[in-house]
Tab-separated table of C-alpha atoms in Angstrom:
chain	number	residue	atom	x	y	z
F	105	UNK	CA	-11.486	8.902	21.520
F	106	UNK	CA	-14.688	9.851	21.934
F	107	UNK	CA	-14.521	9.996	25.566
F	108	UNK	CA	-11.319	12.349	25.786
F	109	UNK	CA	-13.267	14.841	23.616
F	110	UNK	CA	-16.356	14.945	26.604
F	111	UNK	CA	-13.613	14.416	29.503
F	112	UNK	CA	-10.863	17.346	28.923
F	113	UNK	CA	-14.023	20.088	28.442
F	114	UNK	CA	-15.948	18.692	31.526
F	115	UNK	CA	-13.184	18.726	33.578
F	116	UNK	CA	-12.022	22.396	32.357
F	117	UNK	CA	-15.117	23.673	33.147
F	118	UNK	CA	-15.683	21.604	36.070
F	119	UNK	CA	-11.919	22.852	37.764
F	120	UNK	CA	-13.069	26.999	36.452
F	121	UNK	CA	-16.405	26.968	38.316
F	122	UNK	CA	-15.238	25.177	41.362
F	123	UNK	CA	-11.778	27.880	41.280
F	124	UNK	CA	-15.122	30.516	40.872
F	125	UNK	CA	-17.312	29.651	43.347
F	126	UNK	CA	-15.043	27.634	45.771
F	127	UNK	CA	-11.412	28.605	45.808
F	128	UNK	CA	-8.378	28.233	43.466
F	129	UNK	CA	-7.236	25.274	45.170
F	130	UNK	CA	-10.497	23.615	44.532
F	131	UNK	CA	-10.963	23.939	41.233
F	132	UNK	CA	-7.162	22.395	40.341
F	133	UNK	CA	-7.970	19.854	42.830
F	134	UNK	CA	-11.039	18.933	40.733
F	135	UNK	CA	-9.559	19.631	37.313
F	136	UNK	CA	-7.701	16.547	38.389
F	137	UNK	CA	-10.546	14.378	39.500
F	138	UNK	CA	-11.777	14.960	36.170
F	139	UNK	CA	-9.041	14.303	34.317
F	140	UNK	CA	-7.787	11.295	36.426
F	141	UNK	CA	-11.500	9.608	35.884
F	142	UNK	CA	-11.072	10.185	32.491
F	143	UNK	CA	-7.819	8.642	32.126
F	144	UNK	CA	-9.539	5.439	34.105
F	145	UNK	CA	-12.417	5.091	31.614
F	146	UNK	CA	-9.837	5.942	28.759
F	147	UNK	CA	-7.820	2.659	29.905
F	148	UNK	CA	-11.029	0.774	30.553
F	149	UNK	CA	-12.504	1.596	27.483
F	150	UNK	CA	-8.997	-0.033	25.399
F	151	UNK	CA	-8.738	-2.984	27.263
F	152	UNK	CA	-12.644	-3.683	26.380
F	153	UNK	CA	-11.555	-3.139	22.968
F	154	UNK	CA	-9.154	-5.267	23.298
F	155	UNK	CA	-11.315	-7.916	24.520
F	156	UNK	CA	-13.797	-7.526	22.059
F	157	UNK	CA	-11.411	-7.885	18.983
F	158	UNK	CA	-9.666	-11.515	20.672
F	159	UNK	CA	-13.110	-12.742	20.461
F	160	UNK	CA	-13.648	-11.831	17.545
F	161	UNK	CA	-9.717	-13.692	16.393
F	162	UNK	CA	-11.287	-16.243	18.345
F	163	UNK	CA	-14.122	-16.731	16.775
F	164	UNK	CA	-13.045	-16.555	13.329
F	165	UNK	CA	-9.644	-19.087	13.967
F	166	UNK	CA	-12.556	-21.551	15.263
F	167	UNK	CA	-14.768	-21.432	12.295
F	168	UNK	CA	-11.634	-21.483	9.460
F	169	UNK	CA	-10.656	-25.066	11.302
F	170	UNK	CA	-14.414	-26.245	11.242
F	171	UNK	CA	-14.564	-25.757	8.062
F	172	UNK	CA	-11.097	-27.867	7.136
């Protein structure tokens, strides 16, 4: 959640100074850059998580039927 509180600001400011110094069409072009990359590291960033926690299942399913 972390990474939508850095991505949305970034990518505000990123789309307002390219509309400033480039055009208009610029900066909503890479507003959504931004926010598309965001949403990519957003769904990357789960499905590690999601990793992470069946190892852990894993892990813990192997060492309760060691212990039998």
């Amino acid at each position: 959640m972390v990474l939508i509180l850095i991505a949305v600001p970034t990518a505000l400011m990123s789309g307002l100074l390219s509309s400033i110094f480039d055009s208009p069409a610029e900066g909503i072009r890479v507003f959504f850059i931004m926010v598309g990359a965001g949403a990519v590291l957003l769904v990357c960033e789960l499905f590690i998580e999601e990793a992470r926690e069946r190892r852990q299942l894993k892990k813990r399913a192997l060492a309760s039927g060691n212990k039998k």
